[in-house]
Short mmCIF file of C-alpha atoms and ligand atoms in Angstrom, two decimals:
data_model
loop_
_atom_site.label_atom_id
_atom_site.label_comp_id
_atom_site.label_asym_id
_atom_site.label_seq_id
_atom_site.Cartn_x
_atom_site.Cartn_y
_atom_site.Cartn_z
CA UNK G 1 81.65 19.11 -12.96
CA UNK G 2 84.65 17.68 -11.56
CA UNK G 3 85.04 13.12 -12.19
CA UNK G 4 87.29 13.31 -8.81
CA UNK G 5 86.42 12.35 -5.62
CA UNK G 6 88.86 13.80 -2.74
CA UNK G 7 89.28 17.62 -2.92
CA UNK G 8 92.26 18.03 -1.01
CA UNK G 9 94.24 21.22 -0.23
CA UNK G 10 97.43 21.65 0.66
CA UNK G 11 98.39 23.25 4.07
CA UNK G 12 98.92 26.60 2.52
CA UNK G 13 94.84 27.29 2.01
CA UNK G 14 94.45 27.11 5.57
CA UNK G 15 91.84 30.17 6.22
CA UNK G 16 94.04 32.73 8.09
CA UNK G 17 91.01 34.44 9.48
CA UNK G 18 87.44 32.75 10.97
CA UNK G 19 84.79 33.84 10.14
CA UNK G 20 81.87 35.82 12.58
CA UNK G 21 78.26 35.77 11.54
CA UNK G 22 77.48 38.16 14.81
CA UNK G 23 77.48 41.15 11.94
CA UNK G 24 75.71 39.69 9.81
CA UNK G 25 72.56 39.12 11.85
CA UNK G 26 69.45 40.66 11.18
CA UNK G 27 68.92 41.45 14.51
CA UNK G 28 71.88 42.14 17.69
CA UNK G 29 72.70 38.82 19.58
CA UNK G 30 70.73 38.77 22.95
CA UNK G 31 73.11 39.27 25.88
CA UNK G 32 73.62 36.90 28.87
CA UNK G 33 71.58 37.55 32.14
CA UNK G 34 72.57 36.59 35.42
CA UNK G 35 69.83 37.00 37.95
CA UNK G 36 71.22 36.04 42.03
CA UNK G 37 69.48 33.77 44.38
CA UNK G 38 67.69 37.20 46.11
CA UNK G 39 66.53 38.12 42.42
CA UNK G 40 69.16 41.06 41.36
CA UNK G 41 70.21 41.15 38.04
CA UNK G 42 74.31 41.29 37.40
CA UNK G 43 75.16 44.15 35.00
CA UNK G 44 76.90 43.24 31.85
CA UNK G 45 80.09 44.99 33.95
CA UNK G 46 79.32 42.16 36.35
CA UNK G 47 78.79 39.33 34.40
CA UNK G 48 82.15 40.34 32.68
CA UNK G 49 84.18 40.36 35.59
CA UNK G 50 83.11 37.19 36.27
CA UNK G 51 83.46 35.94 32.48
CA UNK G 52 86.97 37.42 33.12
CA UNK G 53 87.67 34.30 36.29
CA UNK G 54 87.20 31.78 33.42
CA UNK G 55 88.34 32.65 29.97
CA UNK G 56 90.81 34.58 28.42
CA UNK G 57 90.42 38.19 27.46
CA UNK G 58 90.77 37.17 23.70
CA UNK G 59 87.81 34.06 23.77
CA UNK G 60 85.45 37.21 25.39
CA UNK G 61 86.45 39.90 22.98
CA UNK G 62 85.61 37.29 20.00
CA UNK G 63 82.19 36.41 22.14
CA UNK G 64 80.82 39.91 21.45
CA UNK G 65 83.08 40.88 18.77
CA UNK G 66 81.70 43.20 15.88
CA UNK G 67 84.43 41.98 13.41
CA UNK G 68 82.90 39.94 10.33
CA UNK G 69 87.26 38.38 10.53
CA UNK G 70 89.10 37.69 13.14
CA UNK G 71 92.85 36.65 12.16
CA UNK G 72 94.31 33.15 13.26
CA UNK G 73 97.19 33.69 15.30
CA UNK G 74 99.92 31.87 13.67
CA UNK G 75 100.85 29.40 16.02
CA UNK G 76 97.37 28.32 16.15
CA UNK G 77 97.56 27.42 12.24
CA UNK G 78 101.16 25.96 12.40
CA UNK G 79 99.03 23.51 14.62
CA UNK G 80 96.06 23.20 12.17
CA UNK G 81 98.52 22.27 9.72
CA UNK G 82 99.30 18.62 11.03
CA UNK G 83 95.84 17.75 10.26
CA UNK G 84 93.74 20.64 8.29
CA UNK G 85 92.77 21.31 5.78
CA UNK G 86 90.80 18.47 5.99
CA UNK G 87 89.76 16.14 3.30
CA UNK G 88 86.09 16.96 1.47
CA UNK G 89 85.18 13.66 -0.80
CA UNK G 90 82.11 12.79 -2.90
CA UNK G 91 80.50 9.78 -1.57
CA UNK G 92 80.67 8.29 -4.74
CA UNK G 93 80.15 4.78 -3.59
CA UNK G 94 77.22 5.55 -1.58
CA UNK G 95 75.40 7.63 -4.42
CA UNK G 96 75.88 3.86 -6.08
CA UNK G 97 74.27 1.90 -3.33
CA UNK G 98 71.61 4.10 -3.20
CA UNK G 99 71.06 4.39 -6.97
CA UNK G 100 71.12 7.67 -7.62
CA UNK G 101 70.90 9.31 -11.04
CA UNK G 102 74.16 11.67 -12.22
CA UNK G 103 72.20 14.91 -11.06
CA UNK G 104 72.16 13.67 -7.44
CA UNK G 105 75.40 14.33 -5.48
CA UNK G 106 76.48 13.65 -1.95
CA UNK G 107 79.59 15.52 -0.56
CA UNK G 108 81.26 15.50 2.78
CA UNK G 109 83.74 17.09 4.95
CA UNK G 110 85.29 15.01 6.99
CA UNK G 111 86.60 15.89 10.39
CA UNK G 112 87.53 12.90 11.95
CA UNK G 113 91.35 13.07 10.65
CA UNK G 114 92.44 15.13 13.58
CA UNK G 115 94.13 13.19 16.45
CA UNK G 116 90.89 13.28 18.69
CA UNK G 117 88.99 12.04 15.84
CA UNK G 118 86.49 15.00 15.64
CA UNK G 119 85.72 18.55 15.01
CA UNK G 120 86.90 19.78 18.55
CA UNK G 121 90.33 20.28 18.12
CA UNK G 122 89.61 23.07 15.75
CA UNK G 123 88.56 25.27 19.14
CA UNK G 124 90.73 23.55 21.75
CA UNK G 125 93.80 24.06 20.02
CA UNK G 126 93.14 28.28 19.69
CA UNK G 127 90.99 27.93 23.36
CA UNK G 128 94.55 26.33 24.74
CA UNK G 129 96.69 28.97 22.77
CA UNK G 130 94.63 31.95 24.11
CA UNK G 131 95.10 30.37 28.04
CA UNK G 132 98.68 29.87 27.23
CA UNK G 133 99.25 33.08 25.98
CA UNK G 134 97.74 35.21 29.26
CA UNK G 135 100.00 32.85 31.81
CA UNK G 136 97.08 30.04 32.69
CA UNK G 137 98.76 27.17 33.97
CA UNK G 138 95.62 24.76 34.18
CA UNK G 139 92.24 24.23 32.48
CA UNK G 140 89.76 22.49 34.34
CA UNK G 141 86.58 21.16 31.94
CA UNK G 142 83.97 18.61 31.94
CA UNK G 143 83.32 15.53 29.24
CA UNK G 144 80.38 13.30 29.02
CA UNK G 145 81.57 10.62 27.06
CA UNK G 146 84.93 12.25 26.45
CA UNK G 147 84.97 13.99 23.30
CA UNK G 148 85.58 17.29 24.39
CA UNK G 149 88.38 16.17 27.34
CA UNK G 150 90.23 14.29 24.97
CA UNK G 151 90.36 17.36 22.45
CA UNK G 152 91.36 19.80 25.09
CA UNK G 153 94.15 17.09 26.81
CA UNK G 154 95.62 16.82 23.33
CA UNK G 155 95.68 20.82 23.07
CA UNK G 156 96.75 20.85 26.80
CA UNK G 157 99.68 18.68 25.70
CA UNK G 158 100.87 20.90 22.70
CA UNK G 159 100.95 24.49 24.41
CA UNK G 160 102.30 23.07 27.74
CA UNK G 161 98.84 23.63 30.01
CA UNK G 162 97.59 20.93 32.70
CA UNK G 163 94.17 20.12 31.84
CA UNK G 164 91.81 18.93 34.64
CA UNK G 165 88.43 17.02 33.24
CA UNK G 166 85.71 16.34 35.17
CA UNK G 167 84.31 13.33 33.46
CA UNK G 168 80.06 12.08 34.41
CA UNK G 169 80.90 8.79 36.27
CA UNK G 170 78.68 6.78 34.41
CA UNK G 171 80.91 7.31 31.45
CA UNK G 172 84.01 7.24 33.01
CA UNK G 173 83.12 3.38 33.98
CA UNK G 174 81.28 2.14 30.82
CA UNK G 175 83.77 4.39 28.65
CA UNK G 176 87.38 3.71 29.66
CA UNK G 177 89.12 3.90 26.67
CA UNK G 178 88.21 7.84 26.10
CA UNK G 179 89.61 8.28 29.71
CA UNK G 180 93.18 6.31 28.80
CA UNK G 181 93.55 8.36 25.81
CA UNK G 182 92.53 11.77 28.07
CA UNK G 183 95.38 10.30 30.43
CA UNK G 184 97.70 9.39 28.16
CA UNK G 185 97.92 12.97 26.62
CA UNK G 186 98.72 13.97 30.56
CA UNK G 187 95.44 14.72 31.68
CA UNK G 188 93.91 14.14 34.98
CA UNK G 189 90.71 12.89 34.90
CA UNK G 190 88.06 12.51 37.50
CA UNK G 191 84.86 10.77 37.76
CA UNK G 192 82.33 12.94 38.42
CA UNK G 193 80.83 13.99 41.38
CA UNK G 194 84.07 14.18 42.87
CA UNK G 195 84.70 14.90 46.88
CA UNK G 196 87.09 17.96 45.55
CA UNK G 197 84.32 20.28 44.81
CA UNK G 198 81.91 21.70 47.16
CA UNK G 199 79.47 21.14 44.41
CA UNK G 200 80.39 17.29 44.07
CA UNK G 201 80.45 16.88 47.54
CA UNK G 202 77.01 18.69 47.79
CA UNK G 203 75.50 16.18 45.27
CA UNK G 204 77.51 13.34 47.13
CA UNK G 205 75.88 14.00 50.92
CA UNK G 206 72.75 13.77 48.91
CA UNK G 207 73.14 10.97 46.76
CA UNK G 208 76.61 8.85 47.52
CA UNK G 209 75.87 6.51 44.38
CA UNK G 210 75.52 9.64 42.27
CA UNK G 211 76.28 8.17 38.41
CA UNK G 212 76.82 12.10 37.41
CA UNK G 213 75.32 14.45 35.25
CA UNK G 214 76.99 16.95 32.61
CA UNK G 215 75.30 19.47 34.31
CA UNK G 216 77.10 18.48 38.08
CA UNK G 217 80.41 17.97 36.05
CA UNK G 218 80.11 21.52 34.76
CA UNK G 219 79.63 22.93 37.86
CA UNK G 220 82.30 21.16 39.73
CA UNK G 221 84.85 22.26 36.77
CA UNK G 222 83.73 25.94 36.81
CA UNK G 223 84.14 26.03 40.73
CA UNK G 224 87.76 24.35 40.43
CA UNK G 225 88.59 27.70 37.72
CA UNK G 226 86.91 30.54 40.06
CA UNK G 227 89.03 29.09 43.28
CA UNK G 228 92.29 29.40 41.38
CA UNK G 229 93.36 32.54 39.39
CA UNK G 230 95.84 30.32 37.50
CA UNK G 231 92.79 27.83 36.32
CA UNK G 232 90.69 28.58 33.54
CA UNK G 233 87.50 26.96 31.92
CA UNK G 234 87.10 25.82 29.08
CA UNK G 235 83.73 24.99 26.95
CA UNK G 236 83.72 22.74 23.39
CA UNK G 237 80.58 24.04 22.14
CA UNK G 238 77.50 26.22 22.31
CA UNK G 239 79.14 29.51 23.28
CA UNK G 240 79.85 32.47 20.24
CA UNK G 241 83.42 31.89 20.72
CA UNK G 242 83.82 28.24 20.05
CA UNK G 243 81.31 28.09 16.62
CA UNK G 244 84.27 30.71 15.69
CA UNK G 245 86.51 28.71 15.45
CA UNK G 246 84.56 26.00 13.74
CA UNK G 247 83.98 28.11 10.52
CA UNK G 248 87.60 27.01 9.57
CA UNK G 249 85.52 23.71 8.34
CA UNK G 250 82.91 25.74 6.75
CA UNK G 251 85.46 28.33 4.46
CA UNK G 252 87.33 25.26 3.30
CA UNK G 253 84.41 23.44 2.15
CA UNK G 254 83.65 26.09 -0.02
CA UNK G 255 87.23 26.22 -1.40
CA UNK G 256 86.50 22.47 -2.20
CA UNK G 257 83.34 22.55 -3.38
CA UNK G 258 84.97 24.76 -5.67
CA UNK G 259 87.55 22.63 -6.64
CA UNK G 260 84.32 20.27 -7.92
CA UNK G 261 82.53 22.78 -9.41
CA UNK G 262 79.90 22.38 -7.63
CA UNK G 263 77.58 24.93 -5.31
CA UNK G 264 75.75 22.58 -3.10
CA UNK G 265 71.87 22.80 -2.79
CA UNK G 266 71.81 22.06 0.69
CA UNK G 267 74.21 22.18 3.61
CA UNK G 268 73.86 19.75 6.82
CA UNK G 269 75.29 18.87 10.03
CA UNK G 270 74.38 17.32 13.41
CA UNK G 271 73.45 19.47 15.86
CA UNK G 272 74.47 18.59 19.72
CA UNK G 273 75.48 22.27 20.92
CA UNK G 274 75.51 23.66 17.31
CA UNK G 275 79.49 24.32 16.63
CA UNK G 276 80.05 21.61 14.15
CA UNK G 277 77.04 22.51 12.39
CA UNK G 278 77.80 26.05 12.47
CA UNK G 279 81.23 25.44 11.62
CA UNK G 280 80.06 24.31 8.46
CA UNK G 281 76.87 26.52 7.84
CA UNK G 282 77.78 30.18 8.74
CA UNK G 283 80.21 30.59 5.93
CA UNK G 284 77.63 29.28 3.97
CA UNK G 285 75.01 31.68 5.44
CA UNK G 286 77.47 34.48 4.60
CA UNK G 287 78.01 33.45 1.00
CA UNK G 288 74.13 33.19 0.82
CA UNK G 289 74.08 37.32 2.18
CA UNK G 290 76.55 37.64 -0.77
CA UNK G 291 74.38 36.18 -3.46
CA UNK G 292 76.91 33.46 -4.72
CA UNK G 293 75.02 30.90 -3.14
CA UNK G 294 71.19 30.05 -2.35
CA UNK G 295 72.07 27.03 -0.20
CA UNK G 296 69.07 25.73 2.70
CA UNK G 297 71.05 24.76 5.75
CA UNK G 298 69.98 22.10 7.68
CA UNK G 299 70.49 21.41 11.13
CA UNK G 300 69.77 17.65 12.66
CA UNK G 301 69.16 16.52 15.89
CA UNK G 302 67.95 12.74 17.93
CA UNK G 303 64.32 12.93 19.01
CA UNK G 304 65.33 12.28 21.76
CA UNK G 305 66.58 15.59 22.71
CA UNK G 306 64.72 17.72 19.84
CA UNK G 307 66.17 20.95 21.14
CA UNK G 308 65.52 23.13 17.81
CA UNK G 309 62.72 21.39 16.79
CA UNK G 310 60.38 20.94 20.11
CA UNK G 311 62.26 23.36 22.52
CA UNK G 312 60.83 27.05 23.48
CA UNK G 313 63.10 29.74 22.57
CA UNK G 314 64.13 31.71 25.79
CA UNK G 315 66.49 32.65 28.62
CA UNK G 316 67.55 29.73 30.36
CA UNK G 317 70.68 28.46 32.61
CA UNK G 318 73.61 26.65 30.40
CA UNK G 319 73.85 24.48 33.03
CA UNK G 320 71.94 22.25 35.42
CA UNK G 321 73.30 23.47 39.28
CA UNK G 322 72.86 27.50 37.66
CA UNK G 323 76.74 28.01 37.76
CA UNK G 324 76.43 29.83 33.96
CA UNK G 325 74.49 32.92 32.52
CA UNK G 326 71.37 32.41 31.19
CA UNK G 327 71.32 32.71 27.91
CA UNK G 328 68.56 33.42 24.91
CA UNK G 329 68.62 30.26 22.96
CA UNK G 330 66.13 26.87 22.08
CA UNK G 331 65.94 24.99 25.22
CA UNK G 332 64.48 21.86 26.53
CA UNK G 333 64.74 23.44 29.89
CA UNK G 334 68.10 23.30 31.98
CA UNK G 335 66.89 20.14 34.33
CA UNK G 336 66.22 17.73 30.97
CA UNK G 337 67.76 14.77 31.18
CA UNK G 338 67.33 13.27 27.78
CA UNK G 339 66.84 9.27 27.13
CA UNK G 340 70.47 7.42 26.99
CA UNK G 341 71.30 7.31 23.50
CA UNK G 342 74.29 6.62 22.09
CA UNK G 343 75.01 9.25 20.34
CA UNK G 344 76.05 11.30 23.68
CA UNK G 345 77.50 14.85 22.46
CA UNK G 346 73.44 15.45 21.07
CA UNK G 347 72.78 15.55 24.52
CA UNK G 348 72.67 19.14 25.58
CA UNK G 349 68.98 20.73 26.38
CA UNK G 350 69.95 23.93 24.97
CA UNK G 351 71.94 25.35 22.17
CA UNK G 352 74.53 27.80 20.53
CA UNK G 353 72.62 31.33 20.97
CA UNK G 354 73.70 32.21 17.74
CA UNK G 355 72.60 28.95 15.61
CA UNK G 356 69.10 29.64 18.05
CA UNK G 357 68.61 33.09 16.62
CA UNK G 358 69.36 31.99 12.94
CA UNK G 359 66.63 29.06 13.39
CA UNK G 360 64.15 31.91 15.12
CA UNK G 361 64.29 34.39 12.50
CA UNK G 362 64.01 31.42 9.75
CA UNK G 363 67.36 31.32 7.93
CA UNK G 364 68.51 27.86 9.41
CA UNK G 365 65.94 24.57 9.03
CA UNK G 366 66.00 21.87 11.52
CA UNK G 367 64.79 18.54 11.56
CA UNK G 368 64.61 15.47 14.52
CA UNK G 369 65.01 11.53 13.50
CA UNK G 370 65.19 8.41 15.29
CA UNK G 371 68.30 6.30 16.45
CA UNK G 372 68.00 3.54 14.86
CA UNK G 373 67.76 5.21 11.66
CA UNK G 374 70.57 6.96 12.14
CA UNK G 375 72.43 3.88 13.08
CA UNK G 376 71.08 2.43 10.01
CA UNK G 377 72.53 5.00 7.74
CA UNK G 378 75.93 4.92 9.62
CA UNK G 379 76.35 1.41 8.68
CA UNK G 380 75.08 1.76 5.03
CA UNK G 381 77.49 4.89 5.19
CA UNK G 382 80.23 2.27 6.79
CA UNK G 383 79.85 -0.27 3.97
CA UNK G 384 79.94 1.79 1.40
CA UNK G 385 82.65 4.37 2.01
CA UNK G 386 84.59 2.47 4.66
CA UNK G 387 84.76 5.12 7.33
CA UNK G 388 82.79 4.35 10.86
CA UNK G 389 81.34 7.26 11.51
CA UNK G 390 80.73 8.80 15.22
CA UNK G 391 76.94 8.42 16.13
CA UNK G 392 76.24 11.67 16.45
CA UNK G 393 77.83 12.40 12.58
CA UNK G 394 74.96 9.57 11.60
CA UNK G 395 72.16 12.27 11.87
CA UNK G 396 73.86 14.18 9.28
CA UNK G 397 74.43 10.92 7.42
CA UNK G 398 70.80 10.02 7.37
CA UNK G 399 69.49 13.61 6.22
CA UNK G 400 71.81 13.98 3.49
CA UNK G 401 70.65 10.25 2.40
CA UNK G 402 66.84 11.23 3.15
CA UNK G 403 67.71 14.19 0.79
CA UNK G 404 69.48 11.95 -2.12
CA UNK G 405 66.00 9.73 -2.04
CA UNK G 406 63.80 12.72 -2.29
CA UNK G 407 65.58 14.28 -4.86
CA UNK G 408 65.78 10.91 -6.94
CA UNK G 409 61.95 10.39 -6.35
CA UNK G 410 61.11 14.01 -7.14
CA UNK G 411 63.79 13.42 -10.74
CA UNK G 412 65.21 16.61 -9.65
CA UNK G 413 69.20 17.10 -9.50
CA UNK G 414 70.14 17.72 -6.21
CA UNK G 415 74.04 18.69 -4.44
CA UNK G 416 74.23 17.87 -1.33
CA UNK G 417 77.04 18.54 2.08
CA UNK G 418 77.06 17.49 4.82
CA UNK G 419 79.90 17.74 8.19
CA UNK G 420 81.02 14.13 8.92
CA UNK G 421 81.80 15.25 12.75
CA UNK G 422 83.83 12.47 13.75
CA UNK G 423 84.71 8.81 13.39
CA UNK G 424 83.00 6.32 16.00
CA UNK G 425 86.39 4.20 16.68
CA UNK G 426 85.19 4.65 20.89
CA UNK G 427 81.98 4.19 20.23
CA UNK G 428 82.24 0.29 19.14
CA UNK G 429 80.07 -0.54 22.07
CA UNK G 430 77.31 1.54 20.23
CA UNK G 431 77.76 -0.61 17.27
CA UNK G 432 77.57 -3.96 19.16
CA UNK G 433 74.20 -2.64 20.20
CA UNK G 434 73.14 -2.19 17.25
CA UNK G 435 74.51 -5.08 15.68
CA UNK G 436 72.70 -7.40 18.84
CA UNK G 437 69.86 -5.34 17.35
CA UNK G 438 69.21 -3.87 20.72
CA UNK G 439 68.86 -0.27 20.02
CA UNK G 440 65.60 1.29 20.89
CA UNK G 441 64.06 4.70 19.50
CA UNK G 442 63.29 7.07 22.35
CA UNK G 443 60.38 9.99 22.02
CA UNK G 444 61.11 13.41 23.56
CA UNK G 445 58.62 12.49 26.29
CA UNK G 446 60.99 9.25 27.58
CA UNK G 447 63.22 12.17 28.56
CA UNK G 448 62.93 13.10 32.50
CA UNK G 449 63.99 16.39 34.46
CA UNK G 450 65.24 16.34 37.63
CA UNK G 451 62.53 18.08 39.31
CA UNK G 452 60.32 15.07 38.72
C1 PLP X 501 80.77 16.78 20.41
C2 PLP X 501 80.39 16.23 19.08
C3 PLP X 501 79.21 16.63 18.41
C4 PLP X 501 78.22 17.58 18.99
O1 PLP X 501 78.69 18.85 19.30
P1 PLP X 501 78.37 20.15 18.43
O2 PLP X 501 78.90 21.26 19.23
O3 PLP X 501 76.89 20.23 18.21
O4 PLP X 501 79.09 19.98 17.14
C5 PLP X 501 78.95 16.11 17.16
N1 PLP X 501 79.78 15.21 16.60
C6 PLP X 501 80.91 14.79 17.21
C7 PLP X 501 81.78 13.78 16.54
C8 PLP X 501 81.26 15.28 18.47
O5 PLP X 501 82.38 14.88 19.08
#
């Protein structure tokens, strides 16, 4: 047992290789499955020449790859360098507030120290490389509330690349500052539907005050990559690809946790997509296949989109306009709109194939809570360690404290992790919300679809 509380490493225990849990499956990964508008199904040939219009040849080897390491290209870690590894700490101050006895420990991993404050940079810096590398000039991509588009601008910026973000309108006038920052870094950002896409223009004959979807924005960001063989697309989370390069958060924390001499008992993260999460659970999973560690892994998502833990487990689109594959996974079904909660990158009806499988065959838990106790936990977590954390990071937050209490009330000793995604710096006007005390808890049912 270790009496310090930041386990930092220095830049030379960057991973050089991530790490893929596709070979260590008990079962194959389900392919993708286009089906066309007459009913014919694409052949995996098919859906690869298409695949081939929007990412590069390396992001759809490491999709399917085989490989249980895939090397780091060295530019990509002179990158990681300015801000990885990053810092793991025990939340000693919190274990105080909460009272916990010595044998109850909260750890976390913190990945709001990179310049767009979260996780994402981890895949938009190697996505951005990749593009670079096979001659892209521009890569078009969609935000919500502008997490992703400011990780990719910042990316963009670094290897040279235009990026092109299709942001949902309703964010793009309630969230400006996300937008400045996407600017600032040279991106060119649009509010979504736009009258540049025949897909936003569709939507707009329809429906001129359109506020936007993620799903429209996706499709008006894919159709911008297929028109121009020097555009690419780009996705921040749910495909194989992009939880790949997330593990780099995963294989440090157990150098760390190592450093503390500690194994934790359980590992948790938040789950919008599932790459943060499985950024920090599939190394785990693997050292659990090679007996060093009998860690449960805990995945944690809003109630208001309970995608693991109320969703049906089967093909459906990725997106809401059927511009993507269909793909095996939990799913709320593609035309869910979920209730408006603040914590906006938990709003995806489906989720990362591979985290799906894992929770289908039983090796990954998951669990659903409510917003304001999540907000509640973010500002105990606030108070007492002094970072604001991103709402969507508060779901972790309040499972790991859920876990603390349970393991205090049960007198058992208890090590806990979990992935602090992000700070909430943009997402003050969440905050003032909650501080007017005018949050409200959504069910699954005050969700809608589109069809309705
Ligand atoms: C985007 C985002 C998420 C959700 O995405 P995942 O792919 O599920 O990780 C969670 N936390 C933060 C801070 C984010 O920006």
């Amino acid at each position: 047992m270790s009496d310090k509380t930041r386990f930092g490493l220095d830049e030379t225990r960057i991973p050089e290789a991530w790490y893929n849990v596709i070979p260590d499956l008990k079962n194959p990964p389900a392919p993708p499955k286009v089906v066309t508008p007459d009913g014919t199904e694409l052949s995996q040939e098919q859906i690869g020449e298409v695949m081939a219009k929007l990412f590069p040849m390396e992001c759809l080897k490491q999709e399917m790859s085989a490989d249980r390491w895939i090397d780091i290209p060295g530019a990509v870690i002179d990158v990681y360098k300015t801000y990885r590894p990053s810092p793991l700490l025990r939340a000693r101050q919190l274990e105080r507030v909460l009272g916990l006895p010595s044998g109850v420990k909260i750890f976390f991993k913190y990945e709001g120290v990179s310049a767009a404050g979260s996780h994402k940079p981890n895949t938009a810096i190697p996505q951005a490389y990749y593009n670079k590398q096979e001659g892209i000039t521009k890569i078009s991509t969609e935000t919500g509330a502008g997490q992703w588009g400011s990780a990719l601008c910042i990316a963009g910026a670094l290897f040279g690349i235009d990026v092109e973000v299709f942001m949902v309108k309703v964010s793009y006038e309630q969230k400006p500052y996300r937008r400045i920052l996407m600017e600032t870094y040279g991106g060119t950002v649009h509010a979504s539907p736009t009258n540049l896409t025949d897909a936003g223009r569709h939507v707009l004959a329809m429906d001129p005050d359109s506020t936007g979807s993620l799903g429209i924005a996706i499709s008006e960001a894919v159709e911008v990559a297929l028109k121009d063989p020097g555009t690419h697309y780009s996705l921040g989370s749910v495909l194989n690809h992009v939880c790949l390069h997330q593990t780099i958060v995963g294989q440090e924390a157990i150098e760390q946790m190592a450093l503390a001499e500690e194994e934790p008992d359980v590992v948790i993260g938040c789950v919008g997509g599932g790459s943060n999460f499985a950024g920090i659970a599939f190394p785990y999973y693997h050292r659990k296949l090679e007996g060093k560690s009998s860690a449960r892994l805990l995945a944690v998502e809003p109630k208001a989109c309970p995608t693991l833990t109320a969703g049906e487990y089967r093909y459906d689109l990725g997106d809401e306009a059927g511009m993507t594959p269909q793909m095996l996974m939990y799913t709320l079904g593609h035309d869910f709109v979920p209730a408006g909660i603040h914590a906006g990158g938990l709003r995806y009806h489906g989720d990362s194939p591979l985290l799906s499988q894992l929770v289908h065959e039983g090796e990954i838990e998951a669990i659903a809570v409510d917003q304001i106790a999540c907000f509640d936990a973010a500002v105990m977590f606030a108070r007492a360690e002094g970072i604001l954390p991103a709402p969507e990071s508060s779901h972790a937050i309040l499972a790991a404290i859920n876990e603390a209490k349970a393991a205090h009330a049960a007198g058992e000793d208890k090590v806990i992790l979990f992935n602090l995604s992000g700070h909430g710096h943009f997402d003050l006007a969440a905050y003032q919300a909650y501080n007017a005390g005018e949050l409200v808890d959504f069910d699954f049912a005050a969700g809608t679809t589109l069809s309705e």
